[in-house]
Coordinates of C-alpha atoms in Angstrom, one line a residue:
X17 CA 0.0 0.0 0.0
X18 CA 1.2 3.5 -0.9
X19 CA 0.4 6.3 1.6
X20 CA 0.0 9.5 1.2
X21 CA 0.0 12.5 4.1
X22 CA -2.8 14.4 5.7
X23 CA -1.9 17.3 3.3
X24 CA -1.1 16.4 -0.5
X25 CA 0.4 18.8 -3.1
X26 CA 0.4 18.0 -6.3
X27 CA 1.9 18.6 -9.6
X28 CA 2.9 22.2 -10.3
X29 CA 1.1 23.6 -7.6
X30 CA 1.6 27.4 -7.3
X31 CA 1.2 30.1 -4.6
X32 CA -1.0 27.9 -2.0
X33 CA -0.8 29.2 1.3
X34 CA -1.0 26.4 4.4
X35 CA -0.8 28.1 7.7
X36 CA -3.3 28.1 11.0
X37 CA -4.1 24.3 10.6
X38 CA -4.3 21.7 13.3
X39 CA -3.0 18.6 11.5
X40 CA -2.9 15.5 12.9
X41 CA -1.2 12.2 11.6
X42 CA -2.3 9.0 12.1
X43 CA -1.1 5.4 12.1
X44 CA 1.2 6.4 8.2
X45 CA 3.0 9.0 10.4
X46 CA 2.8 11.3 7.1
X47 CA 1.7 14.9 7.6
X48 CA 2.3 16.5 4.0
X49 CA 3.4 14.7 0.6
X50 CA 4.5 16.0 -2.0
X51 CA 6.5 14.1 -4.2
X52 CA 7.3 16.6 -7.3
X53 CA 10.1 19.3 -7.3
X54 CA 8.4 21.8 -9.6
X55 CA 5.5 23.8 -7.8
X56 CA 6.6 26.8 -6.5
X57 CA 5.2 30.1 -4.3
X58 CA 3.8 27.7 -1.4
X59 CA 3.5 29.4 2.0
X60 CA 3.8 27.2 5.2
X61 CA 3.6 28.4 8.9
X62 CA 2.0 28.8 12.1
X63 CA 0.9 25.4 11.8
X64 CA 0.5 23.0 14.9
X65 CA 0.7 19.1 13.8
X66 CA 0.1 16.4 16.1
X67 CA 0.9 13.0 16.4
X68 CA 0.4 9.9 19.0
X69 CA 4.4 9.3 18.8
X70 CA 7.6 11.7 19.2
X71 CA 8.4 14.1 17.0
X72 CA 11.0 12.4 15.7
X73 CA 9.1 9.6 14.2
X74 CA 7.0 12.2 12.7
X75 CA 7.1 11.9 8.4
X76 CA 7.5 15.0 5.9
X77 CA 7.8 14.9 2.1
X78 CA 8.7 18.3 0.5
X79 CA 9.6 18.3 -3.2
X80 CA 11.1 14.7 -3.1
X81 CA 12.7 14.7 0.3
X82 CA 11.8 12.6 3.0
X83 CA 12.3 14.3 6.4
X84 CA 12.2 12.4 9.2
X85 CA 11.3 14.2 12.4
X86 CA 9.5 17.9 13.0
X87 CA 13.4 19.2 13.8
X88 CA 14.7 17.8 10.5
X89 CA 11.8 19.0 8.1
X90 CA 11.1 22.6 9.8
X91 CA 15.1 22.7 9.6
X92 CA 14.4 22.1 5.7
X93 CA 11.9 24.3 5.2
X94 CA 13.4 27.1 6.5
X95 CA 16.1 27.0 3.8
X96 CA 12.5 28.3 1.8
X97 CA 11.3 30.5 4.6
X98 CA 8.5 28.3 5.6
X99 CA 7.7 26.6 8.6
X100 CA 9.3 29.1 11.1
X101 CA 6.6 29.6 13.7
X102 CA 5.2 26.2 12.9
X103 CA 4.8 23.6 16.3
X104 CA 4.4 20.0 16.7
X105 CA 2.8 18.3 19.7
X106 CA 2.8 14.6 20.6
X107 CA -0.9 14.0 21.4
X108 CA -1.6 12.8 25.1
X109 CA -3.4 9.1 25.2
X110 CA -6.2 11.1 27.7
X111 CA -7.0 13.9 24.9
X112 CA -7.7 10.9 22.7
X113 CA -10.4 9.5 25.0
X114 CA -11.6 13.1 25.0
X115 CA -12.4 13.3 21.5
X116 CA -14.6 10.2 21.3

């Protein structure tokens, strides 16, 4: 099976703008795919992703890179200006039961 992330960007995608989202990943791990290098003008930040593991098992695919871990893909996406103000939160077993 091939998964994809919570958030996927296409082919020649231009000028979207991603920011104020809650995004939570679930068993894939994946929070955005996007497997092609040529879309350009795409505005991350001030996002707060979630997860039911540690950061660092967290997944992020950005123009054909695989970053493994929130450190290692906002570190990444900086290089572009994105991602700056950008948080990620492992999500507590009890908020879980919350939710249901």
């Amino acid at each position: 099976d091939q998964e994809s992330g919570q958030i996927e960007i296409h082919y020649d995608t231009r000028n979207n703008v991603i920011t104020n989202n809650q995004i939570y990943a679930s068993n894939s791990r994946i929070f955005i795919s996007n497997s092609f290098n040529k879309n350009t003008g795409n505005k991350l930040d001030y996002n707060h992703y979630y997860g039911e593991f540690d950061q660092s098992n967290g997944l992020w695919q950005w123009k054909r890179k695989t970053y493994k871990g929130f450190t290692s893909y906002q570190a990444g996406m900086n290089q572009e200006g994105n991602e700056q103000h950008s948080v990620f939160s492992k999500l507590s077993p009890s908020f879980k039961l919350i939710l249901k």
